[in-house]
Amino acid sequence: MKVLLPASVAALRCVLGLVCCLISSYTWAQDNKKTAPAPARQLQALRISAPLKIDGVLDEAIWQQAEIATGFIQNRPNPGPVETHPTQVRILYDDVAIYVGAIMHDVSQDSIFKEMGKRDDIGNTDFFGVFFDTYNDQLNGFAFFTTPAGVQLDARYSSNGEDFSWNAVWESNATLQGNTWVAEMKIPYSALRFSNKPEQLWGLNFMRNRQSTRKGYFWNHVDPAIDGFVNQWGKLTGIQNVEAPLRLSLTPYVSGYAEKYPYQNEQGHTSYKDNFNFSGGMDVKYGINDAFTLDMTLIPDFSQVQSDNQVLNLSPFEVQFNENRPFFMEGTELFNKGDFLYSRRIGGKPINYLDEDAEKKLGNTVIENPRETRMLNGTKVSGRTQSGLGIGIFNAVVGRQHAVLEDSLGNRFRKETQPLTNYNIAVFDQSLKNNSYVTLINTSVMRQGSTYDANLTGMLFRFANKSNKYAVNGKAALSQRYFTEDTRLGHMYNVGFGKVSGNFQFNYTHAVKTDTYDPNDMGINFTNNSMDEDLYFVYNVYQPFWKMLNLYTNLGATYSRRYKPDAFQNFMIYGNANGTFKNFFNAGVSFNLEPVKTYDFFEPRVGGRYYTYPTNANIGGWVSTDYRKKLALDVELSYRHFNEHERENFNFFIGPRYRVNDKLSFSYGYSRNIKRDDMGYATHFTEAKETGKEHKIIFGMRDVNTVTNTLSGSYIFNNRMSVSLRARHYWSKAEYSRFFLLGQDGSLAADTYPEGYYAGEEKPNHNVNFNSFNIDMVYSWWFAPGSEISIVWKNAMLEGNNRIVPRYYENFTNTITGPQTNSLSVKVLYYLDYQMLKRRLTKS
């Protein structure tokens, strides 16, 4: 294996640094020639004394006395033009809430798109939104949206981006009045967090989307060439002498669950068992003071979350699943900073999950081996002080889990696979001027008994110049695992510098992960033991040209070495370009190129060994048609060629979506992934030698074919009631044709495996035929603010074996006629708000 000398690495870093400095000097000079951005707009809120009726009419006389925000400026598809059809917004307030009234003029009522949708789901529709930066720190904010059909959406904004999983309880209504539509909102102070100053100064913005033209407008201009979003809002003045109310809400729930699942009886045949469960619990939100909120869930029920997309995993890395549990999705922007939290660890696979093959060697048969643990409770405390210091504390407790085994005498016994475990996160996030911040994070996992504990301490920072055109950022972390006899320490860090605004941008990053860095007790990290240098350039065109409305491009390269021992690992060149055409078709192309042989230290599954990865090139593209049409289409293609045997990969996806009317819609996705002559780990043997252990690592050449079909549909009765269906079938098969012995130099030599390896034993079959089929059907009715009745039916089938089925129809028939799990759950949530109850009692 060729090794680049450390002196060469240092020289490379110097060259990259010099390039960045020269580019910075040139672009700084060019940027100084440009005019400064316009000053932020201001709007004054008007105090009212009489209550308003939230009916979407705005017929109260007080609305006419309020200052008007108008003259919205286009943000997409091209920034700059002032709206042709005016928007007029007014803000009122009292001691209870903020009131927003907006009038959106249009050409005609037919030009106002109003597709129904579920909460937090923007479909083919116009919408209006208001944004509040209640601490005026230009980093964090709240947003509330409504559509002409009255569908509500809300979101939180932070340095992590946009989070629509956050939900607040607020009121809104919308009406159509000739060629205009009107939105009216009442946002109670209990839905916001703000300081106790006698006079408030908030960041403020409004957005309007005209779907008929696919144009988006902001009151205070949001320039896509400028880095950041919250820092481009205007200001809200005039709010005086308001106090944050006592924020206390209880959301008790009751649920019933019925399940029929398959098992193998004593005769080895498939039988079914029934499982019935009735449970209850509660979510509690309590405002500790004007800035901090306690959010607690007691005996949570996650039975209704969407089924995971199971896949065949032939890689050396675990599969990362999406988080679908509401408690871990709402209000977690502080805890997700730095990507040190992978919340699926909590309530996930037991730490000591049994290896069934290992138990067989001990003479035990595994009867039950649960793949999930039970979370007993979870608590979040988070908020931000007047000085911009965000503080978050997260704690969750997971109960013990046991497997059931049977010994050779037929005696059954239990074995603990998960001890009582406590998960904890503490975050301190200081907002600074110029869209900058410094963050300190600590995560810890404490397990009862002899199972090890773990801790991680991390820091993040970002410093931008006054014009927010250049920024330096970084991240560092120390991971620790505490065993009975020793402690394992590891660390990582990265630091980057770049130009973050303007048409032309660039960034250079240096990153290091030591060979002992391991954050995976509470986070997720696929690779360590690396030193990476990454440099990329961006050039974006925001104004129309030729047949394009805009164009976004980047080109970059990554150079990677091992941290220990210092050795070359990878070099890659990459790039992509995407944009919107004037007919509102979107399209993009991308490429990846590995022009030299690289070294994969993970696929062999044995420390210190590596596989010499062949040179390869990948090219891909995608097209997305205009979503305003009843029928729209997404298409993706990619091809990857390897300089090894006849190895190649081909990916194809097509996804039509059809909107029957404003209430009923369907979408379908078909994807095909073909890996021809794919090369990967099959097995390995360890032999004891005088010089130590010798590993014989066997690789296999295989054809891997994967087909995924996904069908989704929804019918929206009104803005509070909906029913949706999602069905997914995933089929992947891996068929091995030849085997190779991995050499010490990373090369592969043809091998007779399995011949000569299993004298008198049954030879293994490495072929895999894997199927996953899921149906999720959900009925939801928000019968009162924050209160919901939901009914969910799930059907699940999962099977894998060594018998390759050649045809799709035969395979699908075998899958749907095989053992399956069916479940039905009913859940009722009821929202109780202290302020609401207090006002009702006062009136009575």
mmCIF file of C-alpha atoms in Angstrom, residues 428-689:
data_model
loop_
_atom_site.group_PDB
_atom_site.id
_atom_site.type_symbol
_atom_site.label_atom_id
_atom_site.label_comp_id
_atom_site.label_asym_id
_atom_site.label_seq_id
_atom_site.Cartn_x
_atom_site.Cartn_y
_atom_site.Cartn_z
ATOM 1 C CA PHE A 428 -25.382 25.327 26.784
ATOM 2 C CA ASP A 429 -25.725 27.373 23.602
ATOM 3 C CA GLN A 430 -24.660 31.034 23.600
ATOM 4 C CA SER A 431 -25.963 33.121 20.696
ATOM 5 C CA LEU A 432 -23.558 35.818 19.522
ATOM 6 C CA LYS A 433 -23.676 38.716 17.094
ATOM 7 C CA ASN A 434 -23.355 38.209 13.341
ATOM 8 C CA ASN A 435 -25.173 34.866 13.203
ATOM 9 C CA SER A 436 -22.511 33.292 15.452
ATOM 10 C CA TYR A 437 -22.621 30.989 18.466
ATOM 11 C CA VAL A 438 -20.647 28.852 20.928
ATOM 12 C CA THR A 439 -22.148 25.597 22.228
ATOM 13 C CA LEU A 440 -21.122 23.108 24.925
ATOM 14 C CA ILE A 441 -22.760 19.652 24.960
ATOM 15 C CA ASN A 442 -22.445 16.683 27.314
ATOM 16 C CA THR A 443 -24.147 13.309 26.858
ATOM 17 C CA SER A 444 -24.009 10.406 29.288
ATOM 18 C CA VAL A 445 -25.393 6.879 29.498
ATOM 19 C CA MET A 446 -25.442 5.183 32.912
ATOM 20 C CA ARG A 447 -26.360 1.504 33.189
ATOM 21 C CA GLN A 448 -27.113 -0.455 36.322
ATOM 22 C CA GLY A 449 -24.810 -3.379 37.116
ATOM 23 C CA SER A 450 -21.585 -4.364 35.409
ATOM 24 C CA THR A 451 -22.424 -3.120 31.895
ATOM 25 C CA TYR A 452 -20.187 -0.192 31.008
ATOM 26 C CA ASP A 453 -21.193 3.495 31.193
ATOM 27 C CA ALA A 454 -20.394 6.153 28.609
ATOM 28 C CA ASN A 455 -19.917 9.908 28.379
ATOM 29 C CA LEU A 456 -19.240 12.441 25.629
ATOM 30 C CA THR A 457 -18.305 16.106 25.973
ATOM 31 C CA GLY A 458 -18.425 18.274 22.874
ATOM 32 C CA MET A 459 -18.100 21.885 21.766
ATOM 33 C CA LEU A 460 -19.285 23.760 18.671
ATOM 34 C CA PHE A 461 -18.573 27.268 17.476
ATOM 35 C CA ARG A 462 -19.262 29.555 14.554
ATOM 36 C CA PHE A 463 -17.867 33.064 14.134
ATOM 37 C CA ALA A 464 -18.897 35.199 11.187
ATOM 38 C CA ASN A 465 -17.724 38.676 10.235
ATOM 39 C CA LYS A 466 -20.015 41.693 10.537
ATOM 40 C CA SER A 467 -21.322 41.390 6.979
ATOM 41 C CA ASN A 468 -21.897 37.625 7.429
ATOM 42 C CA LYS A 469 -19.879 36.877 4.316
ATOM 43 C CA TYR A 470 -17.055 34.879 5.897
ATOM 44 C CA ALA A 471 -17.203 32.409 8.740
ATOM 45 C CA VAL A 472 -15.010 30.023 10.679
ATOM 46 C CA ASN A 473 -16.642 27.062 12.384
ATOM 47 C CA GLY A 474 -15.578 24.012 14.302
ATOM 48 C CA LYS A 475 -16.556 21.058 16.422
ATOM 49 C CA ALA A 476 -14.675 18.926 18.959
ATOM 50 C CA ALA A 477 -15.652 16.039 21.226
ATOM 51 C CA LEU A 478 -14.137 13.656 23.773
ATOM 52 C CA SER A 479 -15.781 10.221 24.075
ATOM 53 C CA GLN A 480 -15.329 8.022 27.142
ATOM 54 C CA ARG A 481 -16.405 4.493 27.972
ATOM 55 C CA TYR A 482 -16.089 3.396 31.590
ATOM 56 C CA PHE A 483 -15.499 -0.315 32.050
ATOM 57 C CA THR A 484 -14.879 -2.204 35.260
ATOM 58 C CA GLU A 485 -11.144 -2.399 34.614
ATOM 59 C CA ASP A 486 -10.308 0.541 32.370
ATOM 60 C CA THR A 487 -11.540 3.657 30.578
ATOM 61 C CA ARG A 488 -11.433 4.088 26.818
ATOM 62 C CA LEU A 489 -10.929 7.646 25.572
ATOM 63 C CA GLY A 490 -11.242 8.988 22.056
ATOM 64 C CA HIS A 491 -11.617 12.385 20.458
ATOM 65 C CA MET A 492 -12.565 14.143 17.264
ATOM 66 C CA TYR A 493 -12.382 17.691 15.965
ATOM 67 C CA ASN A 494 -12.937 19.626 12.785
ATOM 68 C CA VAL A 495 -12.366 23.238 11.852
ATOM 69 C CA GLY A 496 -13.433 25.013 8.692
ATOM 70 C CA PHE A 497 -13.255 28.396 7.038
ATOM 71 C CA GLY A 498 -15.103 29.759 4.069
ATOM 72 C CA LYS A 499 -17.104 32.387 2.265
ATOM 73 C CA VAL A 500 -20.751 31.723 3.128
ATOM 74 C CA SER A 501 -22.639 34.442 1.205
ATOM 75 C CA GLY A 502 -22.737 35.729 -2.353
ATOM 76 C CA ASN A 503 -22.887 34.052 -5.737
ATOM 77 C CA PHE A 504 -19.448 32.566 -5.265
ATOM 78 C CA GLN A 505 -18.738 30.657 -2.050
ATOM 79 C CA PHE A 506 -16.130 28.198 -0.831
ATOM 80 C CA ASN A 507 -15.205 26.212 2.260
ATOM 81 C CA TYR A 508 -12.173 24.306 3.513
ATOM 82 C CA THR A 509 -12.458 21.826 6.397
ATOM 83 C CA HIS A 510 -9.854 19.825 8.292
ATOM 84 C CA ALA A 511 -11.323 16.933 10.347
ATOM 85 C CA VAL A 512 -9.821 14.296 12.641
ATOM 86 C CA LYS A 513 -11.377 11.259 14.366
ATOM 87 C CA THR A 514 -9.095 9.072 16.453
ATOM 88 C CA ASP A 515 -9.153 5.292 16.304
ATOM 89 C CA THR A 516 -10.782 5.143 19.764
ATOM 90 C CA TYR A 517 -13.447 7.806 19.210
ATOM 91 C CA ASP A 518 -16.829 6.159 19.812
ATOM 92 C CA PRO A 519 -19.994 8.226 20.489
ATOM 93 C CA ASN A 520 -22.359 5.384 19.615
ATOM 94 C CA ASP A 521 -23.910 4.828 23.039
ATOM 95 C CA MET A 522 -26.094 7.882 22.508
ATOM 96 C CA GLY A 523 -25.080 9.067 19.057
ATOM 97 C CA ILE A 524 -24.275 7.446 15.740
ATOM 98 C CA ASN A 525 -20.931 7.425 13.951
ATOM 99 C CA PHE A 526 -20.121 5.079 11.097
ATOM 100 C CA THR A 527 -16.378 5.602 10.703
ATOM 101 C CA ASN A 528 -13.520 6.752 12.900
ATOM 102 C CA ASN A 529 -9.704 6.629 12.707
ATOM 103 C CA SER A 530 -9.502 9.204 9.931
ATOM 104 C CA MET A 531 -8.012 12.559 8.956
ATOM 105 C CA ASP A 532 -9.912 14.362 6.208
ATOM 106 C CA GLU A 533 -9.246 17.467 4.146
ATOM 107 C CA ASP A 534 -12.235 18.797 2.200
ATOM 108 C CA LEU A 535 -12.337 21.788 -0.143
ATOM 109 C CA TYR A 536 -15.340 22.796 -2.211
ATOM 110 C CA PHE A 537 -16.451 25.740 -4.327
ATOM 111 C CA VAL A 538 -19.982 26.969 -4.940
ATOM 112 C CA TYR A 539 -21.329 29.199 -7.675
ATOM 113 C CA ASN A 540 -25.026 30.062 -7.658
ATOM 114 C CA VAL A 541 -27.065 32.070 -10.136
ATOM 115 C CA TYR A 542 -30.169 33.573 -8.523
ATOM 116 C CA GLN A 543 -31.521 35.569 -11.489
ATOM 117 C CA PRO A 544 -33.134 34.202 -14.700
ATOM 118 C CA PHE A 545 -30.921 33.437 -17.694
ATOM 119 C CA TRP A 546 -31.426 31.419 -20.861
ATOM 120 C CA LYS A 547 -34.244 28.951 -20.003
ATOM 121 C CA MET A 548 -33.364 28.800 -16.327
ATOM 122 C CA LEU A 549 -34.878 30.621 -13.359
ATOM 123 C CA ASN A 550 -31.901 29.793 -11.122
ATOM 124 C CA LEU A 551 -28.886 27.518 -10.944
ATOM 125 C CA TYR A 552 -26.902 26.077 -8.006
ATOM 126 C CA THR A 553 -23.511 24.405 -8.575
ATOM 127 C CA ASN A 554 -20.630 23.060 -6.503
ATOM 128 C CA LEU A 555 -17.344 21.305 -7.103
ATOM 129 C CA GLY A 556 -15.093 19.796 -4.452
ATOM 130 C CA ALA A 557 -12.551 17.217 -3.413
ATOM 131 C CA THR A 558 -11.874 15.158 -0.283
ATOM 132 C CA TYR A 559 -8.521 13.686 0.726
ATOM 133 C CA SER A 560 -8.540 11.160 3.583
ATOM 134 C CA ARG A 561 -5.874 9.369 5.620
ATOM 135 C CA ARG A 562 -5.921 6.975 8.541
ATOM 136 C CA TYR A 563 -5.259 8.534 11.924
ATOM 137 C CA LYS A 564 -3.408 5.481 13.263
ATOM 138 C CA PRO A 565 -1.297 4.261 11.624
ATOM 139 C CA ASP A 566 -0.831 7.229 9.316
ATOM 140 C CA ALA A 567 -1.660 5.888 5.845
ATOM 141 C CA PHE A 568 -3.521 6.999 2.724
ATOM 142 C CA GLN A 569 -7.189 6.013 2.680
ATOM 143 C CA ASN A 570 -9.253 7.835 0.054
ATOM 144 C CA PHE A 571 -9.353 10.606 -2.523
ATOM 145 C CA MET A 572 -12.559 11.723 -4.194
ATOM 146 C CA ILE A 573 -13.671 14.504 -6.539
ATOM 147 C CA TYR A 574 -17.360 15.414 -6.576
ATOM 148 C CA GLY A 575 -19.734 17.968 -8.009
ATOM 149 C CA ASN A 576 -23.335 18.707 -8.853
ATOM 150 C CA ALA A 577 -25.552 21.270 -10.534
ATOM 151 C CA ASN A 578 -29.278 21.763 -10.096
ATOM 152 C CA GLY A 579 -31.826 24.417 -10.880
ATOM 153 C CA THR A 580 -35.331 25.396 -11.899
ATOM 154 C CA PHE A 581 -36.399 25.883 -15.513
ATOM 155 C CA LYS A 582 -38.849 28.577 -16.562
ATOM 156 C CA ASN A 583 -41.574 25.932 -16.977
ATOM 157 C CA PHE A 584 -40.958 25.081 -13.275
ATOM 158 C CA PHE A 585 -39.361 21.746 -14.010
ATOM 159 C CA ASN A 586 -36.489 21.094 -11.592
ATOM 160 C CA ALA A 587 -33.464 19.073 -12.654
ATOM 161 C CA GLY A 588 -29.990 18.225 -11.487
ATOM 162 C CA VAL A 589 -26.853 16.266 -12.375
ATOM 163 C CA SER A 590 -24.054 15.016 -10.132
ATOM 164 C CA PHE A 591 -20.836 13.030 -10.292
ATOM 165 C CA ASN A 592 -18.336 11.322 -7.981
ATOM 166 C CA LEU A 593 -14.884 10.253 -9.112
ATOM 167 C CA GLU A 594 -12.311 8.157 -7.238
ATOM 168 C CA PRO A 595 -9.410 8.322 -9.737
ATOM 169 C CA VAL A 596 -6.897 6.315 -7.665
ATOM 170 C CA LYS A 597 -7.130 3.076 -5.768
ATOM 171 C CA THR A 598 -8.390 3.644 -2.252
ATOM 172 C CA TYR A 599 -8.351 1.499 0.879
ATOM 173 C CA ASP A 600 -11.422 0.276 2.754
ATOM 174 C CA PHE A 601 -10.517 -0.589 6.352
ATOM 175 C CA PHE A 602 -14.070 -1.436 7.396
ATOM 176 C CA GLU A 603 -15.382 -4.030 4.933
ATOM 177 C CA PRO A 604 -12.930 -6.806 6.072
ATOM 178 C CA ARG A 605 -14.472 -6.692 9.622
ATOM 179 C CA VAL A 606 -11.035 -7.438 11.149
ATOM 180 C CA GLY A 607 -8.924 -4.699 12.722
ATOM 181 C CA GLY A 608 -5.853 -3.666 10.743
ATOM 182 C CA ARG A 609 -6.923 -5.358 7.500
ATOM 183 C CA TYR A 610 -8.072 -3.466 4.430
ATOM 184 C CA TYR A 611 -9.525 -4.056 0.970
ATOM 185 C CA THR A 612 -8.025 -2.245 -2.024
ATOM 186 C CA TYR A 613 -11.022 -0.479 -3.491
ATOM 187 C CA PRO A 614 -10.926 -0.117 -7.292
ATOM 188 C CA THR A 615 -11.000 3.187 -9.120
ATOM 189 C CA ASN A 616 -14.542 4.135 -10.043
ATOM 190 C CA ALA A 617 -16.767 6.889 -11.389
ATOM 191 C CA ASN A 618 -20.408 7.712 -10.742
ATOM 192 C CA ILE A 619 -22.781 9.958 -12.659
ATOM 193 C CA GLY A 620 -26.420 10.676 -11.936
ATOM 194 C CA GLY A 621 -29.313 12.980 -12.642
ATOM 195 C CA TRP A 622 -32.893 13.732 -11.668
ATOM 196 C CA VAL A 623 -35.952 15.563 -12.979
ATOM 197 C CA SER A 624 -39.033 16.785 -11.091
ATOM 198 C CA THR A 625 -42.018 18.179 -12.988
ATOM 199 C CA ASP A 626 -44.384 20.978 -11.959
ATOM 200 C CA TYR A 627 -46.257 19.990 -8.777
ATOM 201 C CA ARG A 628 -49.092 22.412 -9.606
ATOM 202 C CA LYS A 629 -50.340 19.929 -12.194
ATOM 203 C CA LYS A 630 -52.719 17.152 -11.228
ATOM 204 C CA LEU A 631 -50.126 14.651 -12.442
ATOM 205 C CA ALA A 632 -46.487 15.234 -11.533
ATOM 206 C CA LEU A 633 -43.455 12.998 -11.935
ATOM 207 C CA ASP A 634 -40.076 12.539 -10.258
ATOM 208 C CA VAL A 635 -37.346 10.546 -12.009
ATOM 209 C CA GLU A 636 -33.815 9.713 -10.821
ATOM 210 C CA LEU A 637 -31.005 7.812 -12.570
ATOM 211 C CA SER A 638 -27.425 7.002 -11.634
ATOM 212 C CA TYR A 639 -24.669 4.751 -12.942
ATOM 213 C CA ARG A 640 -21.383 3.738 -11.289
ATOM 214 C CA HIS A 641 -18.579 1.895 -13.062
ATOM 215 C CA PHE A 642 -15.684 0.145 -11.289
ATOM 216 C CA ASN A 643 -12.326 -0.833 -12.729
ATOM 217 C CA GLU A 644 -12.706 -4.373 -11.368
ATOM 218 C CA HIS A 645 -14.104 -7.401 -13.236
ATOM 219 C CA GLU A 646 -17.428 -6.306 -14.766
ATOM 220 C CA ARG A 647 -18.533 -4.504 -11.631
ATOM 221 C CA GLU A 648 -21.139 -1.766 -11.994
ATOM 222 C CA ASN A 649 -24.106 -0.232 -10.141
ATOM 223 C CA PHE A 650 -27.324 1.092 -11.630
ATOM 224 C CA ASN A 651 -30.051 3.005 -9.755
ATOM 225 C CA PHE A 652 -33.433 4.040 -11.087
ATOM 226 C CA PHE A 653 -36.405 5.713 -9.431
ATOM 227 C CA ILE A 654 -39.734 6.900 -10.799
ATOM 228 C CA GLY A 655 -42.377 8.513 -8.629
ATOM 229 C CA PRO A 656 -45.667 9.699 -10.125
ATOM 230 C CA ARG A 657 -48.116 11.598 -7.912
ATOM 231 C CA TYR A 658 -51.726 12.324 -8.788
ATOM 232 C CA ARG A 659 -54.079 14.803 -7.166
ATOM 233 C CA VAL A 660 -57.681 13.757 -7.801
ATOM 234 C CA ASN A 661 -59.053 16.913 -6.161
ATOM 235 C CA ASP A 662 -58.217 19.169 -3.217
ATOM 236 C CA LYS A 663 -59.029 16.372 -0.753
ATOM 237 C CA LEU A 664 -57.847 13.136 -2.365
ATOM 238 C CA SER A 665 -54.318 12.435 -3.615
ATOM 239 C CA PHE A 666 -52.037 9.478 -4.321
ATOM 240 C CA SER A 667 -48.309 8.997 -4.801
ATOM 241 C CA TYR A 668 -46.338 5.965 -5.931
ATOM 242 C CA GLY A 669 -42.634 5.261 -5.897
ATOM 243 C CA TYR A 670 -40.740 2.515 -7.726
ATOM 244 C CA SER A 671 -36.992 2.138 -7.258
ATOM 245 C CA ARG A 672 -34.577 -0.412 -8.679
ATOM 246 C CA ASN A 673 -30.987 -0.880 -7.572
ATOM 247 C CA ILE A 674 -28.741 -3.312 -9.435
ATOM 248 C CA LYS A 675 -25.220 -4.154 -8.262
ATOM 249 C CA ARG A 676 -23.472 -6.404 -10.728
ATOM 250 C CA ASP A 677 -20.361 -8.277 -9.572
ATOM 251 C CA ASP A 678 -20.484 -6.417 -6.276
ATOM 252 C CA MET A 679 -17.615 -7.348 -3.982
ATOM 253 C CA GLY A 680 -17.991 -7.690 -0.225
ATOM 254 C CA TYR A 681 -17.209 -9.583 2.948
ATOM 255 C CA ALA A 682 -18.603 -13.143 3.228
ATOM 256 C CA THR A 683 -16.931 -14.733 6.278
ATOM 257 C CA HIS A 684 -13.575 -15.217 7.968
ATOM 258 C CA PHE A 685 -11.637 -17.895 9.868
ATOM 259 C CA THR A 686 -9.188 -17.440 12.723
ATOM 260 C CA GLU A 687 -6.284 -19.834 13.245
ATOM 261 C CA ALA A 688 -3.870 -19.834 16.189
ATOM 262 C CA LYS A 689 -0.235 -19.621 15.048
#
